[in-house]
PDB file of C-alpha atoms in Angstrom:
ATOM      1  CA  MET A 140      70.890 118.513  99.816  1.00 47.00           C
ATOM      2  CA  ASP A 141      69.824 115.108 101.019  1.00 49.00           C
ATOM      3  CA  ASP A 142      67.804 114.560 104.147  1.00 53.00           C
ATOM      4  CA  ASP A 143      69.437 113.654 107.462  1.00 64.00           C
ATOM      5  CA  LEU A 144      72.796 115.321 106.860  1.00 77.00           C
ATOM      6  CA  GLY A 145      73.721 115.325 110.529  1.00 91.00           C
ATOM      7  CA  VAL A 146      73.924 118.048 113.163  1.00 96.00           C
ATOM      8  CA  ALA A 147      74.411 121.760 112.569  1.00 96.00           C
ATOM      9  CA  VAL A 148      75.089 124.294 115.327  1.00 98.00           C
ATOM     10  CA  VAL A 149      74.395 128.008 114.898  1.00 97.00           C
ATOM     11  CA  ILE A 150      76.405 130.316 117.185  1.00 97.00           C
ATOM     12  CA  GLU A 151      74.927 133.789 116.746  1.00 96.00           C
ATOM     13  CA  ASP A 152      73.832 136.517 119.175  1.00 94.00           C
ATOM     14  CA  ASP A 153      71.440 138.300 116.784  1.00 93.00           C
ATOM     15  CA  ALA A 154      68.070 136.575 117.184  1.00 95.00           C
ATOM     16  CA  ASP A 155      66.863 137.405 113.659  1.00 94.00           C
ATOM     17  CA  VAL A 156      70.015 136.094 112.001  1.00 93.00           C
ATOM     18  CA  ARG A 157      70.019 133.064 114.296  1.00 95.00           C
ATOM     19  CA  ASN A 158      66.443 132.185 113.340  1.00 95.00           C
ATOM     20  CA  LEU A 159      67.241 132.637 109.641  1.00 94.00           C
ATOM     21  CA  LEU A 160      70.262 130.349 109.842  1.00 95.00           C
ATOM     22  CA  GLU A 161      68.290 127.768 111.783  1.00 95.00           C
ATOM     23  CA  GLY A 162      65.587 127.792 109.116  1.00 94.00           C
ATOM     24  CA  VAL A 163      68.011 127.519 106.190  1.00 94.00           C
ATOM     25  CA  LEU A 164      69.921 124.610 107.719  1.00 95.00           C
ATOM     26  CA  SER A 165      66.768 122.814 108.869  1.00 94.00           C
ATOM     27  CA  GLN A 166      65.344 122.998 105.358  1.00 92.00           C
ATOM     28  CA  ALA A 167      68.635 121.641 104.021  1.00 90.00           C
ATOM     29  CA  GLY A 168      68.207 118.506 106.134  1.00 92.00           C
ATOM     30  CA  PHE A 169      70.189 119.170 109.307  1.00 95.00           C
ATOM     31  CA  GLU A 170      69.198 118.710 112.923  1.00 96.00           C
ATOM     32  CA  VAL A 171      69.903 122.248 114.141  1.00 97.00           C
ATOM     33  CA  HIS A 172      70.901 123.497 117.605  1.00 97.00           C
ATOM     34  CA  THR A 173      71.641 127.110 118.490  1.00 97.00           C
ATOM     35  CA  ALA A 174      73.618 129.186 120.989  1.00 97.00           C
ATOM     36  CA  CYS A 175      73.656 132.946 121.527  1.00 96.00           C
ATOM     37  CA  ASP A 176      77.197 133.301 122.909  1.00 96.00           C
ATOM     38  CA  GLY A 177      80.600 131.757 122.392  1.00 96.00           C
ATOM     39  CA  ARG A 178      81.072 129.678 125.523  1.00 96.00           C
ATOM     40  CA  ALA A 179      77.640 128.110 125.221  1.00 97.00           C
ATOM     41  CA  GLY A 180      78.304 127.472 121.533  1.00 97.00           C
ATOM     42  CA  VAL A 181      81.491 125.529 122.246  1.00 97.00           C
ATOM     43  CA  GLU A 182      79.609 123.254 124.632  1.00 97.00           C
ATOM     44  CA  VAL A 183      76.749 122.692 122.178  1.00 97.00           C
ATOM     45  CA  VAL A 184      79.215 121.747 119.447  1.00 97.00           C
ATOM     46  CA  ARG A 185      80.874 119.338 121.882  1.00 96.00           C
ATOM     47  CA  SER A 186      77.718 117.753 123.301  1.00 96.00           C
ATOM     48  CA  LYS A 187      75.852 117.447 119.997  1.00 95.00           C
ATOM     49  CA  GLN A 188      78.909 116.337 117.993  1.00 94.00           C
ATOM     50  CA  ALA A 189      78.234 118.873 115.269  1.00 95.00           C
ATOM     51  CA  ASN A 190      78.988 118.203 111.615  1.00 93.00           C
ATOM     52  CA  VAL A 191      78.588 121.856 110.559  1.00 94.00           C
ATOM     53  CA  VAL A 192      78.921 125.088 112.571  1.00 96.00           C
ATOM     54  CA  THR A 193      78.025 128.637 111.569  1.00 96.00           C
ATOM     55  CA  LEU A 194      79.922 131.059 113.769  1.00 95.00           C
ATOM     56  CA  ASP A 195      79.535 134.799 114.176  1.00 93.00           C
ATOM     57  CA  ILE A 196      82.773 136.680 114.843  1.00 90.00           C
ATOM     58  CA  GLY A 197      81.252 139.423 116.991  1.00 88.00           C
ATOM     59  CA  LEU A 198      79.888 137.502 119.975  1.00 93.00           C
ATOM     60  CA  PRO A 199      79.127 139.154 123.347  1.00 92.00           C
ATOM     61  CA  ASP A 200      81.469 137.092 125.539  1.00 95.00           C
ATOM     62  CA  ILE A 201      84.432 135.723 123.559  1.00 94.00           C
ATOM     63  CA  ASP A 202      84.998 136.471 119.885  1.00 90.00           C
ATOM     64  CA  GLY A 203      84.457 133.963 117.119  1.00 91.00           C
ATOM     65  CA  PHE A 204      88.179 133.403 116.579  1.00 90.00           C
ATOM     66  CA  GLU A 205      88.597 132.169 120.146  1.00 92.00           C
ATOM     67  CA  VAL A 206      85.454 130.031 119.823  1.00 94.00           C
ATOM     68  CA  LEU A 207      86.897 128.463 116.674  1.00 92.00           C
ATOM     69  CA  ARG A 208      90.231 127.740 118.336  1.00 90.00           C
ATOM     70  CA  ARG A 209      88.430 125.980 121.196  1.00 93.00           C
ATOM     71  CA  ILE A 210      86.249 123.982 118.810  1.00 94.00           C
ATOM     72  CA  ARG A 211      89.287 122.822 116.863  1.00 89.00           C
ATOM     73  CA  HIS A 212      90.699 121.191 119.991  1.00 90.00           C
ATOM     74  CA  PHE A 213      88.034 118.495 119.829  1.00 92.00           C
ATOM     75  CA  SER A 214      86.020 118.801 116.606  1.00 91.00           C
ATOM     76  CA  ASN A 215      86.665 118.455 112.894  1.00 86.00           C
ATOM     77  CA  ALA A 216      83.294 120.001 111.972  1.00 91.00           C
ATOM     78  CA  TYR A 217      82.942 122.230 108.954  1.00 89.00           C
ATOM     79  CA  VAL A 218      82.955 125.823 110.201  1.00 92.00           C
ATOM     80  CA  VAL A 219      81.586 128.826 108.308  1.00 91.00           C
ATOM     81  CA  MET A 220      82.424 132.232 109.827  1.00 89.00           C
ATOM     82  CA  LEU A 221      79.830 135.013 109.435  1.00 88.00           C
ATOM     83  CA  THR A 222      80.633 138.663 109.944  1.00 79.00           C
ATOM     84  CA  GLY A 223      79.989 142.158 108.696  1.00 75.00           C
ATOM     85  CA  ARG A 224      83.746 142.747 108.501  1.00 66.00           C
ATOM     86  CA  THR A 225      85.621 141.813 105.315  1.00 61.00           C
ATOM     87  CA  GLU A 226      89.092 143.209 106.004  1.00 62.00           C
ATOM     88  CA  GLU A 227      91.989 140.903 105.177  1.00 61.00           C
ATOM     89  CA  PRO A 228      93.190 140.547 108.821  1.00 68.00           C
ATOM     90  CA  ASP A 229      89.794 139.075 109.710  1.00 70.00           C
ATOM     91  CA  LEU A 230      89.918 136.694 106.758  1.00 70.00           C
ATOM     92  CA  LEU A 231      93.469 135.671 107.614  1.00 71.00           C
ATOM     93  CA  SER A 232      92.578 135.094 111.274  1.00 75.00           C
ATOM     94  CA  ALA A 233      89.496 133.040 110.386  1.00 77.00           C
ATOM     95  CA  LEU A 234      91.231 130.825 107.837  1.00 76.00           C
ATOM     96  CA  ASN A 235      94.369 130.344 109.921  1.00 73.00           C
ATOM     97  CA  ALA A 236      92.270 129.442 112.966  1.00 75.00           C
ATOM     98  CA  GLY A 237      90.695 126.606 111.016  1.00 78.00           C
ATOM     99  CA  ALA A 238      87.564 128.005 109.339  1.00 84.00           C
ATOM    100  CA  ASP A 239      86.439 126.287 106.155  1.00 83.00           C
ATOM    101  CA  ASP A 240      84.609 129.273 104.740  1.00 83.00           C
ATOM    102  CA  TYR A 241      83.841 132.924 105.429  1.00 82.00           C
ATOM    103  CA  ILE A 242      80.646 134.767 104.476  1.00 84.00           C
ATOM    104  CA  ALA A 243      80.029 138.485 104.907  1.00 80.00           C
ATOM    105  CA  LYS A 244      76.690 139.762 106.171  1.00 83.00           C
ATOM    106  CA  PRO A 245      74.180 140.335 104.764  1.00 83.00           C
ATOM    107  CA  PHE A 246      74.255 136.944 103.055  1.00 85.00           C
ATOM    108  CA  ARG A 247      71.834 135.157 100.772  1.00 86.00           C
ATOM    109  CA  PRO A 248      70.293 131.972 102.220  1.00 90.00           C
ATOM    110  CA  ARG A 249      70.715 130.164  98.899  1.00 87.00           C
ATOM    111  CA  GLU A 250      74.426 130.974  98.860  1.00 83.00           C
ATOM    112  CA  LEU A 251      74.962 129.728 102.413  1.00 88.00           C
ATOM    113  CA  ARG A 252      73.158 126.493 101.637  1.00 88.00           C
ATOM    114  CA  ALA A 253      75.136 125.999  98.442  1.00 83.00           C
ATOM    115  CA  ARG A 254      78.466 126.655 100.154  1.00 82.00           C
ATOM    116  CA  VAL A 255      77.706 124.149 102.893  1.00 87.00           C
ATOM    117  CA  ALA A 256      76.763 121.597 100.228  1.00 83.00           C
ATOM    118  CA  ALA A 257      80.011 122.244  98.361  1.00 76.00           C
ATOM    119  CA  MET A 258      82.109 121.828 101.521  1.00 77.00           C
ATOM    120  CA  MET A 259      80.479 118.528 102.408  1.00 78.00           C
ATOM    121  CA  ARG A 260      81.206 117.066  98.984  1.00 72.00           C
ATOM    122  CA  ARG A 261      84.934 117.495  99.530  1.00 65.00           C
ATOM    123  CA  PRO A 262      87.456 115.819 101.837  1.00 59.00           C
ATOM    124  CA  ARG A 263      87.234 117.458 105.256  1.00 56.00           C
ATOM    125  CA  HIS A 264      90.592 116.602 106.785  1.00 48.00           C
ATOM    126  CA  GLU A 265      93.811 118.481 106.210  1.00 46.00           C
ATOM    127  CA  ILE A 266      95.882 117.020 103.411  1.00 41.00           C
ATOM    128  CA  ASN A 267      98.205 114.475 104.990  1.00 42.00           C
ATOM    129  CA  ALA A 268     101.910 115.232 105.121  1.00 41.00           C
ATOM    130  CA  GLN A 269     102.785 111.534 105.274  1.00 41.00           C
ATOM    131  CA  LYS A 270     104.235 109.916 102.165  1.00 38.00           C
ATOM    132  CA  PRO A 271     101.957 107.348 100.523  1.00 37.00           C
ATOM    133  CA  ALA A 272     102.863 103.672 100.805  1.00 33.00           C
ATOM    134  CA  SER A 273     104.109 103.701  97.219  1.00 33.00           C
ATOM    135  CA  ALA A 274     106.399 106.706  97.746  1.00 35.00           C
ATOM    136  CA  ALA A 275     109.584 104.691  97.286  1.00 33.00           C
ATOM    137  CA  TRP A 276     108.400 103.349  93.936  1.00 30.00           C
ATOM    138  CA  ALA A 277     107.067 106.746  92.933  1.00 38.00           C
ATOM    139  CA  SER A 278     110.581 108.166  92.829  1.00 36.00           C
ATOM    140  CA  THR A 279     111.859 105.599  90.321  1.00 35.00           C
ATOM    141  CA  PRO A 280     112.349 106.299  86.581  1.00 35.00           C
ATOM    142  CA  ALA A 281     109.571 103.822  85.767  1.00 33.00           C
ATOM    143  CA  ALA A 282     107.167 105.765  87.950  1.00 36.00           C
ATOM    144  CA  ALA A 283     108.228 109.046  86.357  1.00 37.00           C
ATOM    145  CA  ALA A 284     107.433 107.609  82.943  1.00 33.00           C
ATOM    146  CA  THR A 285     104.048 106.390  84.141  1.00 33.00           C
ATOM    147  CA  ARG A 286     103.152 109.801  85.522  1.00 37.00           C
ATOM    148  CA  THR A 287     103.056 111.295  82.052  1.00 39.00           C
ATOM    149  CA  HIS A 288     100.058 109.047  81.305  1.00 41.00           C
ATOM    150  CA  ASP A 289      98.332 109.556  84.656  1.00 47.00           C
ATOM    151  CA  VAL A 290      96.055 112.590  84.533  1.00 66.00           C
ATOM    152  CA  ALA A 291      95.707 112.439  88.330  1.00 80.00           C
ATOM    153  CA  VAL A 292      99.411 113.263  88.749  1.00 91.00           C
ATOM    154  CA  LEU A 293     100.704 116.714  87.812  1.00 93.00           C
ATOM    155  CA  GLN A 294     104.348 117.818  88.015  1.00 93.00           C
ATOM    156  CA  HIS A 295     106.046 121.184  87.757  1.00 93.00           C
ATOM    157  CA  ASN A 296     109.513 122.367  88.778  1.00 91.00           C
ATOM    158  CA  GLY A 297     110.036 119.601  91.330  1.00 91.00           C
ATOM    159  CA  LEU A 298     106.468 119.668  92.676  1.00 95.00           C
ATOM    160  CA  VAL A 299     104.295 116.551  92.284  1.00 95.00           C
ATOM    161  CA  LEU A 300     100.546 116.689  92.975  1.00 95.00           C
ATOM    162  CA  ASN A 301      98.461 113.517  92.997  1.00 93.00           C
ATOM    163  CA  HIS A 302      94.782 114.397  92.782  1.00 87.00           C
ATOM    164  CA  ARG A 303      93.655 110.825  93.399  1.00 86.00           C
ATOM    165  CA  THR A 304      95.452 110.513  96.734  1.00 88.00           C
ATOM    166  CA  ARG A 305      95.320 114.281  97.402  1.00 86.00           C
ATOM    167  CA  THR A 306      99.016 114.404  98.240  1.00 91.00           C
ATOM    168  CA  VAL A 307     101.717 116.912  97.305  1.00 94.00           C
ATOM    169  CA  GLU A 308     105.493 116.527  97.325  1.00 94.00           C
ATOM    170  CA  VAL A 309     108.219 119.074  96.692  1.00 93.00           C
ATOM    171  CA  ASN A 310     111.573 117.577  95.694  1.00 89.00           C
ATOM    172  CA  GLY A 311     110.402 114.275  97.190  1.00 90.00           C
ATOM    173  CA  GLU A 312     109.320 115.764 100.526  1.00 92.00           C
ATOM    174  CA  PRO A 313     105.620 115.694 101.521  1.00 93.00           C
ATOM    175  CA  LEU A 314     103.855 119.029 101.895  1.00 92.00           C
ATOM    176  CA  ALA A 315     100.866 119.455 104.238  1.00 87.00           C
ATOM    177  CA  LEU A 316      98.117 121.582 102.669  1.00 86.00           C
ATOM    178  CA  THR A 317      94.588 122.448 103.653  1.00 80.00           C
ATOM    179  CA  ARG A 318      91.709 121.426 101.390  1.00 78.00           C
ATOM    180  CA  SER A 319      91.449 124.899  99.874  1.00 82.00           C
ATOM    181  CA  GLU A 320      95.205 125.234  99.324  1.00 87.00           C
ATOM    182  CA  PHE A 321      95.291 121.864  97.582  1.00 89.00           C
ATOM    183  CA  ASP A 322      92.343 122.743  95.328  1.00 87.00           C
ATOM    184  CA  LEU A 323      93.880 126.084  94.333  1.00 91.00           C
ATOM    185  CA  LEU A 324      97.236 124.492  93.542  1.00 93.00           C
ATOM    186  CA  HIS A 325      95.502 121.777  91.526  1.00 92.00           C
ATOM    187  CA  VAL A 326      93.622 124.321  89.403  1.00 91.00           C
ATOM    188  CA  LEU A 327      96.783 126.335  88.706  1.00 93.00           C
ATOM    189  CA  LEU A 328      98.743 123.221  87.753  1.00 93.00           C
ATOM    190  CA  LYS A 329      95.973 122.070  85.429  1.00 90.00           C
ATOM    191  CA  GLY A 330      96.023 125.522  83.829  1.00 88.00           C
ATOM    192  CA  GLY A 331      99.547 124.883  82.589  1.00 87.00           C
ATOM    193  CA  GLY A 332     100.519 128.549  82.665  1.00 88.00           C
ATOM    194  CA  ALA A 333      97.182 130.055  81.640  1.00 92.00           C
ATOM    195  CA  VAL A 334      96.032 132.953  83.807  1.00 92.00           C
ATOM    196  CA  CYS A 335      93.428 132.049  86.433  1.00 90.00           C
ATOM    197  CA  THR A 336      91.420 135.047  87.566  1.00 89.00           C
ATOM    198  CA  ARG A 337      90.552 135.486  91.215  1.00 88.00           C
ATOM    199  CA  ALA A 338      86.951 134.706  90.291  1.00 84.00           C
ATOM    200  CA  ASP A 339      88.060 131.419  88.683  1.00 84.00           C
ATOM    201  CA  LEU A 340      89.884 130.480  91.866  1.00 88.00           C
ATOM    202  CA  VAL A 341      86.929 131.428  94.067  1.00 85.00           C
ATOM    203  CA  LYS A 342      84.847 128.949  92.076  1.00 80.00           C
ATOM    204  CA  ALA A 343      87.510 126.280  92.532  1.00 78.00           C
ATOM    205  CA  VAL A 344      87.438 126.728  96.304  1.00 76.00           C
ATOM    206  CA  ARG A 345      83.662 127.114  96.662  1.00 71.00           C
ATOM    207  CA  GLY A 346      82.685 124.123  94.551  1.00 63.00           C
ATOM    208  CA  ASP A 347      80.773 123.448  91.388  1.00 53.00           C
ATOM    209  CA  PHE A 348      77.520 125.138  92.415  1.00 49.00           C
ATOM    210  CA  TYR A 349      78.777 128.432  90.979  1.00 52.00           C
ATOM    211  CA  ASP A 350      77.276 129.388  87.603  1.00 56.00           C
ATOM    212  CA  GLU A 351      79.066 131.676  85.168  1.00 58.00           C
ATOM    213  CA  ASP A 352      76.910 134.631  86.205  1.00 57.00           C
ATOM    214  CA  THR A 353      77.100 134.059  89.973  1.00 61.00           C
ATOM    215  CA  TYR A 354      78.064 137.170  91.920  1.00 64.00           C
ATOM    216  CA  ILE A 355      81.467 136.920  93.583  1.00 71.00           C
ATOM    217  CA  SER A 356      82.168 139.401  96.347  1.00 70.00           C
ATOM    218  CA  GLU A 357      85.358 141.204  97.335  1.00 75.00           C
ATOM    219  CA  ALA A 358      85.433 139.055 100.461  1.00 72.00           C
ATOM    220  CA  ASP A 359      85.479 135.923  98.272  1.00 77.00           C
ATOM    221  CA  GLU A 360      88.445 137.247  96.314  1.00 82.00           C
ATOM    222  CA  ARG A 361      90.295 138.325  99.465  1.00 81.00           C
ATOM    223  CA  ALA A 362      89.873 134.824 100.861  1.00 81.00           C
ATOM    224  CA  VAL A 363      91.578 133.429  97.758  1.00 86.00           C
ATOM    225  CA  GLU A 364      94.444 135.901  98.236  1.00 87.00           C
ATOM    226  CA  VAL A 365      94.864 134.703 101.823  1.00 84.00           C
ATOM    227  CA  HIS A 366      94.938 131.051 100.704  1.00 87.00           C
ATOM    228  CA  ILE A 367      97.501 131.868  98.001  1.00 91.00           C
ATOM    229  CA  GLY A 368      99.649 133.709 100.565  1.00 89.00           C
ATOM    230  CA  ASN A 369      99.546 130.705 102.906  1.00 88.00           C
ATOM    231  CA  LEU A 370     100.367 128.389 100.013  1.00 92.00           C
ATOM    232  CA  ARG A 371     103.370 130.481  99.049  1.00 93.00           C
ATOM    233  CA  ARG A 372     104.680 130.425 102.615  1.00 92.00           C
ATOM    234  CA  LYS A 373     104.412 126.644 102.755  1.00 93.00           C
ATOM    235  CA  LEU A 374     106.143 126.323  99.383  1.00 94.00           C
ATOM    236  CA  LYS A 375     108.836 128.777 100.575  1.00 93.00           C
ATOM    237  CA  GLU A 376     108.462 130.751  97.366  1.00 93.00           C
ATOM    238  CA  ASP A 377     111.049 133.382  96.445  1.00 90.00           C
ATOM    239  CA  PRO A 378     108.891 136.480  95.753  1.00 83.00           C
ATOM    240  CA  LEU A 379     111.431 137.741  93.188  1.00 86.00           C
ATOM    241  CA  GLN A 380     111.827 134.434  91.336  1.00 89.00           C
ATOM    242  CA  PRO A 381     108.816 132.225  92.112  1.00 92.00           C
ATOM    243  CA  ARG A 382     109.062 128.584  91.100  1.00 92.00           C
ATOM    244  CA  TRP A 383     105.323 127.891  91.030  1.00 93.00           C
ATOM    245  CA  LEU A 384     102.918 130.787  91.618  1.00 93.00           C
ATOM    246  CA  GLN A 385     103.119 134.031  89.690  1.00 93.00           C
ATOM    247  CA  THR A 386     100.882 137.030  90.342  1.00 92.00           C
ATOM    248  CA  VAL A 387      99.323 138.648  87.289  1.00 92.00           C
ATOM    249  CA  ARG A 388      98.753 142.116  88.672  1.00 89.00           C
ATOM    250  CA  GLY A 389      95.133 143.200  88.651  1.00 86.00           C
ATOM    251  CA  VAL A 390      93.922 139.870  87.234  1.00 89.00           C
ATOM    252  CA  GLY A 391      94.895 136.776  89.194  1.00 91.00           C
ATOM    253  CA  TYR A 392      97.578 134.094  89.185  1.00 94.00           C
ATOM    254  CA  ARG A 393      99.282 131.605  86.894  1.00 93.00           C
ATOM    255  CA  LEU A 394     101.874 128.879  87.013  1.00 91.00           C
ATOM    256  CA  ALA A 395     105.483 130.063  86.747  1.00 91.00           C
ATOM    257  CA  PRO A 396     107.394 128.924  83.666  1.00 89.00           C
ATOM    258  CA  ALA A 397     108.953 125.471  83.697  1.00 86.00           C
ATOM    259  CA  ARG A 398     112.627 125.336  84.587  1.00 79.00           C
ATOM    260  CA  PRO A 399     115.222 123.051  83.019  1.00 71.00           C
ATOM    261  CA  VAL A 400     115.663 119.747  84.842  1.00 61.00           C
ATOM    262  CA  GLY A 401     118.289 120.054  87.558  1.00 56.00           C
ATOM    263  CA  LYS A 402     117.684 123.750  88.222  1.00 55.00           C
ATOM    264  CA  THR A 403     115.798 124.849  91.351  1.00 51.00           C
TER     265      THR A 403
END
């Protein structure tokens, strides 16, 4: 990472882990502040205007989920949850509460640093549900013809994804997606029906620091499953006849077959 990346706050009650996190983030180029409980952590994030927060779930006063909810009232900082628990309810709670990433303990310092770097290279804000200024033109036949030559725009069964503007529409209506949901949908659309393994999708969410031989944990794959579940709910998918996302049991996911124009 580059020097002077901004402010990082470590909220962790275990002194050894706290010191490790402080060292990793300091070496990465952050000004680091720490807190050993949730309430103090919220105030440090607020007063120091943190850019990145690492947050333990099992804090002594209030749990990490509540800390995250409070932080999200005033801060758009990147938040990485750390915990020894990898059950899906914890993943779902963390991601739905607004976490950007989730790492199970024990973690590797290099992996934490790489994940933070990957997050900061991507748009932080939630994908906007507002239609772009050119939305009226985009629905015209001329625009539809142009889309076939625009690699930034992908279409499938009434869904239109514009990678350049990071917007998604379904049957002309804007769809609000998180960064991770957008990236997963983009990868599946680009695949054109090819199967994407869970490991492939983990790499899409985590960023390009992953090498082919990088270890991917069960927690990583569960996080992808949670994102896919949230994406399906937002798309209002019919589980019996999905329009966009098909599960390939035991492997991963792929794009559902194209439907004739006019059929939904």
